[in-house]
Tab-separated table of C-alpha atoms in Angstrom:
chain	number	residue	atom	x	y	z
A	138	MET	CA	116.360	116.400	101.017
A	139	THR	CA	114.335	115.938	104.239
A	140	ARG	CA	111.865	112.449	103.545
A	141	LYS	CA	108.238	113.180	103.342
A	142	ARG	CA	105.272	111.247	105.286
A	143	ILE	CA	102.406	109.784	104.084
A	144	LEU	CA	99.214	108.471	106.204
A	145	VAL	CA	97.188	106.088	104.393
A	146	VAL	CA	93.992	105.728	106.213
A	147	GLY	CA	92.047	102.088	106.029
A	148	GLY	CA	95.155	100.527	104.917
A	149	THR	CA	94.231	96.960	105.900
A	150	GLY	CA	91.528	97.804	102.770
A	151	TYR	CA	91.949	96.417	98.885
A	152	LEU	CA	92.857	99.989	97.569
A	153	GLY	CA	95.187	100.513	101.015
A	154	GLN	CA	97.542	97.664	100.577
A	155	HIS	CA	98.205	97.816	96.918
A	156	LEU	CA	99.033	102.212	98.037
A	157	LEU	CA	101.131	100.231	100.269
A	158	GLN	CA	102.889	98.161	97.841
A	159	ALA	CA	103.258	101.091	95.278
A	160	TYR	CA	104.740	103.398	98.292
A	161	SER	CA	107.402	101.298	99.147
A	162	GLY	CA	108.422	99.471	96.109
A	163	LEU	CA	109.631	103.323	95.160
A	164	PRO	CA	113.394	102.984	94.457
A	165	ASP	CA	114.965	104.675	96.576
A	166	SER	CA	111.787	106.104	98.617
A	167	PRO	CA	111.428	109.454	99.464
A	168	TYR	CA	109.133	108.689	101.672
A	169	ASP	CA	108.162	107.248	105.417
A	170	LEU	CA	105.119	105.297	105.184
A	171	ALA	CA	102.345	104.679	108.105
A	172	PHE	CA	99.023	103.066	107.533
A	173	THR	CA	95.944	102.695	110.364
A	174	TYR	CA	93.469	99.624	110.993
A	175	ARG	CA	90.091	99.241	112.635
A	176	SER	CA	90.545	95.770	113.537
A	177	ASN	CA	92.377	93.656	112.945
A	178	LEU	CA	96.206	93.584	112.054
A	179	PRO	CA	97.504	91.293	109.871
A	180	ARG	CA	100.740	89.897	110.835
A	181	ASP	CA	102.190	89.329	106.794
A	182	LEU	CA	101.456	93.027	106.231
A	183	LEU	CA	103.877	94.389	108.811
A	184	ASP	CA	106.059	91.510	107.413
A	185	ALA	CA	105.469	92.997	103.760
A	186	PHE	CA	106.123	96.608	104.889
A	187	PRO	CA	108.706	96.449	107.266
A	188	GLY	CA	109.810	99.732	107.156
A	189	SER	CA	106.629	101.685	107.992
A	190	LEU	CA	104.352	102.166	111.045
A	191	ALA	CA	101.120	100.680	111.828
A	192	PHE	CA	98.568	102.015	114.126
A	193	HIS	CA	95.257	101.564	115.441
A	194	VAL	CA	92.943	104.024	115.121
A	195	ASP	CA	88.782	104.534	115.300
A	196	LEU	CA	87.604	106.947	112.839
A	197	GLN	CA	84.386	107.246	115.227
A	198	THR	CA	85.829	108.524	118.164
A	199	GLY	CA	89.261	109.717	116.652
A	200	GLY	CA	90.647	107.436	118.868
A	201	GLY	CA	94.284	106.649	118.079
A	202	LEU	CA	95.292	109.308	115.849
A	203	ASP	CA	97.124	111.047	118.777
A	204	ALA	CA	99.348	108.247	118.848
A	205	VAL	CA	99.932	109.116	115.055
A	206	SER	CA	100.742	112.555	116.092
A	207	GLN	CA	103.534	111.246	119.082
A	208	ALA	CA	104.957	108.715	116.792
A	209	PHE	CA	104.701	109.898	113.041
A	210	GLY	CA	103.680	113.503	113.132
A	211	GLN	CA	102.508	115.781	110.698
A	212	PRO	CA	102.254	114.057	107.292
A	213	ASP	CA	102.585	115.846	104.216
A	214	VAL	CA	99.524	113.382	102.805
A	215	VAL	CA	97.153	111.178	103.945
A	216	VAL	CA	95.129	109.353	101.010
A	217	ASN	CA	92.022	108.541	102.958
A	218	CYS	CA	90.578	104.898	102.667
A	219	ALA	CA	88.457	103.860	105.222
A	220	ALA	CA	84.855	103.143	104.971
A	221	LEU	CA	81.655	101.116	105.437
A	222	SER	CA	81.130	100.570	102.160
A	223	VAL	CA	79.223	97.272	101.459
A	224	PRO	CA	75.381	98.980	100.737
A	225	ARG	CA	73.745	96.536	102.880
A	226	ALA	CA	75.594	96.671	106.168
A	227	CYS	CA	74.878	100.578	105.465
A	228	GLU	CA	71.203	100.595	105.249
A	229	ALA	CA	71.702	98.359	108.215
A	230	ASP	CA	73.384	101.306	110.661
A	231	PRO	CA	73.048	104.250	108.736
A	232	ALA	CA	74.144	106.273	111.985
A	233	ALA	CA	77.433	104.421	111.682
A	234	THR	CA	78.029	104.434	108.170
A	235	MET	CA	77.618	108.506	108.652
A	236	SER	CA	79.973	108.974	111.398
A	237	ILE	CA	82.581	106.605	109.861
A	238	ASN	CA	82.618	107.569	106.239
A	239	VAL	CA	82.194	111.283	107.183
A	240	PRO	CA	85.652	111.951	108.268
A	241	SER	CA	84.834	114.926	110.790
A	242	THR	CA	87.246	112.741	113.329
A	243	LEU	CA	90.243	112.903	111.030
A	244	LEU	CA	90.082	116.915	109.529
A	245	GLU	CA	90.078	117.337	113.392
A	246	TRP	CA	93.170	115.661	113.731
A	247	LEU	CA	94.730	117.695	111.131
A	248	SER	CA	93.474	121.055	112.196
A	249	ALA	CA	95.039	120.505	115.593
A	250	PHE	CA	98.594	121.140	113.679
A	251	LYS	CA	100.096	124.481	113.743
A	252	GLU	CA	100.143	124.530	109.735
A	253	ALA	CA	97.822	123.203	107.494
A	254	ASN	CA	99.684	121.750	104.661
A	255	THR	CA	99.227	118.683	104.764
A	256	LEU	CA	96.987	117.101	101.040
A	257	LEU	CA	94.281	115.550	101.922
A	258	ILE	CA	93.125	112.974	98.990
A	259	HIS	CA	90.390	111.184	99.893
A	260	LEU	CA	88.250	108.407	98.018
A	261	SER	CA	84.738	108.515	97.484
A	262	THR	CA	81.977	106.600	94.895
A	263	ASP	CA	80.511	106.709	91.479
A	264	GLN	CA	76.770	106.118	94.219
A	265	VAL	CA	76.540	109.937	94.742
A	266	TYR	CA	74.928	109.499	91.048
A	267	GLU	CA	71.531	108.363	90.648
A	268	GLY	CA	73.325	105.634	88.437
A	269	VAL	CA	70.574	105.510	85.478
A	270	LYS	CA	73.190	107.300	82.853
A	271	SER	CA	76.772	106.092	82.021
A	272	PHE	CA	79.458	108.837	81.798
A	273	TYR	CA	78.652	111.017	84.811
A	274	LYS	CA	80.977	114.589	84.851
A	275	GLU	CA	82.036	116.454	87.836
A	276	ASP	CA	79.934	118.778	87.497
A	277	ASP	CA	76.003	116.113	87.357
A	278	GLU	CA	73.755	116.587	90.291
A	279	THR	CA	74.326	114.634	92.794
A	280	ILE	CA	71.556	112.053	93.593
A	281	PRO	CA	72.394	109.193	95.636
A	282	VAL	CA	69.602	106.378	96.256
A	283	ASN	CA	71.656	104.864	99.100
A	284	VAL	CA	72.721	105.090	102.484
A	285	TYR	CA	76.566	104.498	101.209
A	286	GLY	CA	75.985	107.224	98.585
A	287	LYS	CA	74.303	110.104	101.007
A	288	SER	CA	77.558	109.197	103.294
A	289	LYS	CA	80.069	110.051	100.835
A	290	VAL	CA	77.736	113.007	99.416
A	291	ALA	CA	78.023	114.298	103.359
A	292	ALA	CA	82.026	113.594	103.342
A	293	GLU	CA	82.706	115.598	100.566
A	294	GLN	CA	80.519	118.690	101.280
A	295	PHE	CA	82.159	118.204	104.688
A	296	ILE	CA	85.908	118.154	103.616
A	297	SER	CA	85.259	120.652	101.254
A	298	LYS	CA	83.746	123.209	103.801
A	299	ASN	CA	86.330	122.328	106.446
A	300	TRP	CA	89.993	121.708	104.826
A	301	SER	CA	91.879	124.265	101.819
A	302	ASN	CA	93.943	121.074	100.075
A	303	PHE	CA	91.946	118.401	98.832
A	304	ALA	CA	91.393	115.837	96.060
A	305	ILE	CA	88.310	113.629	95.471
A	306	LEU	CA	88.529	110.802	93.952
A	307	ARG	CA	84.995	109.003	92.712
A	308	SER	CA	85.852	105.584	91.540
A	309	SER	CA	83.300	102.800	90.036
A	310	ILE	CA	84.171	99.487	91.146
A	311	ILE	CA	87.641	98.926	91.630
A	312	PHE	CA	88.601	95.480	90.803
A	313	GLY	CA	92.199	93.662	90.670
A	314	PRO	CA	95.080	91.641	91.581
A	315	GLN	CA	94.430	89.968	95.306
A	316	THR	CA	96.475	91.495	97.997
A	317	ILE	CA	98.838	91.000	100.423
A	318	SER	CA	96.450	90.139	103.139
A	319	PRO	CA	93.051	88.765	101.932
A	320	VAL	CA	90.462	90.985	102.215
A	321	PRO	CA	86.725	89.572	103.644
A	322	LYS	CA	84.901	91.885	101.133
A	323	SER	CA	83.899	89.864	97.586
A	324	LEU	CA	86.102	91.664	95.341
A	325	PRO	CA	84.781	91.179	91.146
A	326	ILE	CA	87.902	89.246	89.497
A	327	GLN	CA	87.868	86.862	92.555
A	328	TRP	CA	84.390	86.056	93.156
A	329	ILE	CA	83.586	85.856	88.674
A	330	ASP	CA	86.289	83.147	88.986
A	331	GLY	CA	84.724	81.369	91.629
A	332	VAL	CA	81.822	81.480	89.570
A	333	LEU	CA	83.200	80.319	86.576
A	334	SER	CA	85.736	77.498	88.088
A	335	ARG	CA	82.461	76.349	90.594
A	336	GLY	CA	80.031	76.192	87.216
A	337	ASP	CA	77.333	78.042	89.272
A	338	LYS	CA	75.088	80.344	88.017
A	339	ALA	CA	74.361	83.739	88.499
A	340	GLU	CA	72.718	87.046	88.227
A	341	PHE	CA	74.040	90.506	87.341
A	342	PHE	CA	72.261	93.681	88.046
A	343	HIS	CA	70.951	95.255	84.885
A	344	ASP	CA	69.077	98.159	85.498
A	345	GLU	CA	72.180	100.375	86.481
A	346	PHE	CA	75.551	102.044	84.865
A	347	ARG	CA	79.205	101.626	86.650
A	348	CYS	CA	82.442	102.489	85.269
A	349	PRO	CA	85.004	99.802	86.691
A	350	VAL	CA	88.290	101.197	87.342
A	351	TYR	CA	91.489	99.099	87.908
A	352	VAL	CA	93.313	99.335	90.851
A	353	LYS	CA	96.812	99.751	89.605
A	354	ASP	CA	95.016	103.305	87.773
A	355	VAL	CA	93.971	104.375	90.526
A	356	VAL	CA	96.996	103.551	92.512
A	357	THR	CA	98.696	105.749	89.326
A	358	ILE	CA	96.504	108.526	90.012
A	359	ILE	CA	97.064	109.337	93.805
A	360	GLN	CA	101.117	108.897	93.336
A	361	ALA	CA	100.347	111.167	90.570
A	362	LEU	CA	98.775	113.717	93.316
A	363	THR	CA	101.231	113.221	95.839
A	364	SER	CA	104.230	114.073	93.992
A	365	ARG	CA	102.849	117.009	92.376
A	366	TRP	CA	101.631	118.169	95.955
A	367	ILE	CA	105.454	117.300	97.779
A	368	SER	CA	106.894	119.136	94.161
A	369	GLY	CA	104.297	122.143	94.977
A	370	TRP	CA	102.862	121.503	90.729
A	371	LEU	CA	99.336	120.820	92.562
A	372	LEU	CA	97.663	124.024	92.465
A	373	ILE	CA	93.885	122.596	91.756
A	374	VAL	CA	93.839	120.482	94.656
A	375	SER	CA	89.621	119.182	93.619
A	376	CYS	CA	90.329	116.639	91.634
A	377	PHE	CA	86.982	113.153	90.422
A	378	THR	CA	87.333	110.224	88.637
């Protein structure tokens, strides 16, 4: 049986690391695994996933993607976890946010392969909505109120227009256990634990609805999409959570 190739874009991030753990932890894994990173490659990740390939990629310019082609080849599945996702940072630099969060260079790279048979699983956000009610549905109108949400709406529209095989997952706040290599972004459970252990007071937002999701549930969904695509059973590939 031909081994299938999976590329996790943004593999050093929180969800990316959990995906690498899940894919590599499968018994007799049928996958060849690769991941990209933007700034620094933690040594402990290379030690944890010795069979995987790591590539330095700049999504703003597309730099590094040619190296993926040469050393890894065309992936059967790409999971795009990479994003500038801190709302405050997005507001400070809208241009950079759009250039990173709208995966134009990634799709340009995929389009260069002879056959367009790669499934793109793209992580979006519940911040594409206005946030004034709970339990939004897929067909609810997207009314983002910040730069991060606007960039993710633009990404969804770009993908649906320029790539035929895709699944878009709109997640909310992702929580769960710490990663192998700690990430700089504040994590909900770890932050709350730190506040309580120090006896500090903390203020929470009270003017928006969010639906936190457990990281391993997100991973399970992505693994199911991967398996269905590779086995030929995934017929409808536009999917939202």
